[in-house]
């Protein structure tokens, strides 16, 4: 009977309450709701069946009441949201029709009614894995691309250091830097070494002294630091920057579970070494997405870029997958497979 | 007899030992040495009679063993050095002759033998006070000018905040910003208010909560922060930056007397607001000094810029004048008059 009027069940990931400290699976719950598979008459909304959901570090900030952030906090008792890939089930929006594939902000649930479909990106190229639109062909891809080429102002031969280098963004930045002709060292929280063709890689958890570790890999200093972690790593990097170095501040994942961020003590090095430190977000570069795709799709098709995903199957595994990225358990881009089509 | 062979007494300011914490007058001593008023045959050195010595915040860093700084530490038992204005007494250097006026790095003493005279700037314009070449027409002037116009990327109508706003650099930056058409607020450690024609000024020592103070003067946020102090002020400013704001990091005087810099906790705001934070030094802009003078001299001659000096008379008062700038006792550029000509 429910089938006949197009109402079906819809599993959702709900935030129980604001989170302090390290998030746990039990901070979220899976709730089964129902959804009508039709957009209301006259509405411009789009109903999407979610195929892949992206686990992004920035989601942590939205689990607390956040000050000054670009993204609103999640509401306790309501579903999480984030980037995902979906298929249009019904549409009141002229530019999208049933069966179209899209990526953009969606709910952490099986089906989502998207009220602002103009913010979705329509997927035109399906000869590459659809899941890539949560990563290398989506927000993390634009982040890595704009962060490296626009924010870092790289020069051939420069020394590039990337933290969280096996994450969605880090692995790409390192490969862009290698393709560009830079010396590239990445660090991550696992022993996976040099998977992405960097010159060197190390596990920061095995280092007693980050300053010593950085001096080992960069005896003459760092020209470009692609900052994903913050905290003690940033302080150590500041001591090792070269004259006129650049720091692209993409994220500070080591800080997101703290009630108060760690203090950074070495900012006077910005003066001594005349370093530029620039915060940025992919959303400021979304206008350049078509140009980005033109550049990146051939590299993907020709396997000139290694791209690794860590896929959790089933929306029920979403909470575990999400919290895993904060302990560095993922190797490669962490995402959740909700449905294959 | 001494007079006949041109040897005369030379008072010098000596660093007793490396300084930790707040410097005291007793960390320095006045020693009377002698100097021969001739450059050795065949030498390319220049002997300069020092007229004015500049008290600069960066000198504090040189009183300790400093890590990664652009300037070498002073040596215990040896004389201090810094920027000054002097008159050439004897010269083995082709481009300078007896009687020429110069500014540049010199010793904290009455007479200095300068071994690298190519680093001195020859003074051509003497219709303005000579002492100005320690400030508005010297290193602080280039610092303010390049810092504001090059590093801050200002736009007309933007909101500019300057800390240490009555110091040598701060007072100039604020006036450049006003002339440029910005809204300007400065803070300092005295009650001297609005001396330099800023829109608003406040005494940071009278504020319980710097975040609240900044929100009072910048209800819509800060586009440009000219950073001279660091520490808690920087942390409060980070919470008040506007989207795509810029922070020119000129100095962090509040940190120079600490054994360990205070921790800065709000750097994630760089990401949220996509802020650019750029360390810089005047010496990277010294090549543009002639162009700078062409711009600034007319403003000085036409009194379009207010420039305030705080002059201590006599080299014996040098140590007290120098330590005064760290407690914010000076109003205007602090310098030492060693000799009138």
XYZ file of C-alpha atoms in Angstrom, chain A residues 66-70 234 239 244-245 249-252 255-256 260-281 283-284, chain B residues 66-70 234 239 244-245 249-252 255-256 260-281 283-284:
78
model
C 30.890 26.681 16.427
C 32.079 30.275 16.490
C 32.710 32.093 13.267
C 32.605 29.029 11.056
C 31.438 29.173 7.458
C 52.216 23.552 12.724
C 60.568 26.469 12.835
C 59.470 33.613 1.750
C 57.766 30.272 2.347
C 45.845 26.506 5.653
C 43.333 23.940 4.493
C 42.399 22.394 7.812
C 43.540 21.696 11.361
C 42.236 20.531 16.810
C 38.674 19.688 15.942
C 40.108 24.720 23.143
C 42.654 24.700 20.347
C 46.284 24.137 21.298
C 48.386 27.277 21.411
C 50.753 27.975 18.531
C 53.971 29.466 19.835
C 56.216 30.034 16.849
C 54.376 32.640 14.811
C 57.263 35.107 15.134
C 58.897 32.888 12.499
C 56.374 34.367 10.048
C 58.283 37.633 10.433
C 61.811 36.236 10.536
C 61.209 34.190 7.394
C 58.606 36.467 5.774
C 56.171 33.608 5.462
C 52.695 33.904 4.009
C 49.989 31.885 5.716
C 46.706 31.769 3.860
C 43.457 30.186 4.922
C 41.194 29.046 2.109
C 38.107 27.007 1.298
C 33.848 26.949 -2.023
C 35.680 30.101 -3.083
C 67.621 33.829 19.012
C 66.416 30.978 16.838
C 65.798 31.534 13.180
C 65.917 35.303 13.329
C 67.096 37.416 10.423
C 46.315 38.614 17.941
C 37.960 36.275 16.191
C 39.117 37.521 3.058
C 40.806 39.770 5.615
C 52.713 40.664 10.581
C 55.225 43.387 11.262
C 56.148 42.553 14.842
C 55.006 40.907 18.074
C 56.261 38.451 23.082
C 59.844 39.645 22.928
C 58.354 31.230 25.466
C 55.837 32.984 23.270
C 52.208 32.848 24.342
C 50.110 30.312 22.463
C 47.765 31.549 19.764
C 44.534 29.577 19.852
C 42.301 30.983 17.145
C 44.162 30.185 13.938
C 41.276 28.057 12.650
C 39.653 31.435 11.950
C 42.176 31.782 9.118
C 40.281 28.989 7.389
C 36.741 30.022 8.328
C 37.351 33.583 7.121
C 39.963 32.785 4.454
C 42.398 35.217 5.989
C 45.879 35.878 4.678
C 48.564 36.403 7.278
C 51.861 37.641 5.908
C 55.119 38.228 7.750
C 57.384 40.852 6.249
C 60.471 42.942 6.877
C 64.738 45.037 4.306
C 62.906 43.202 1.533
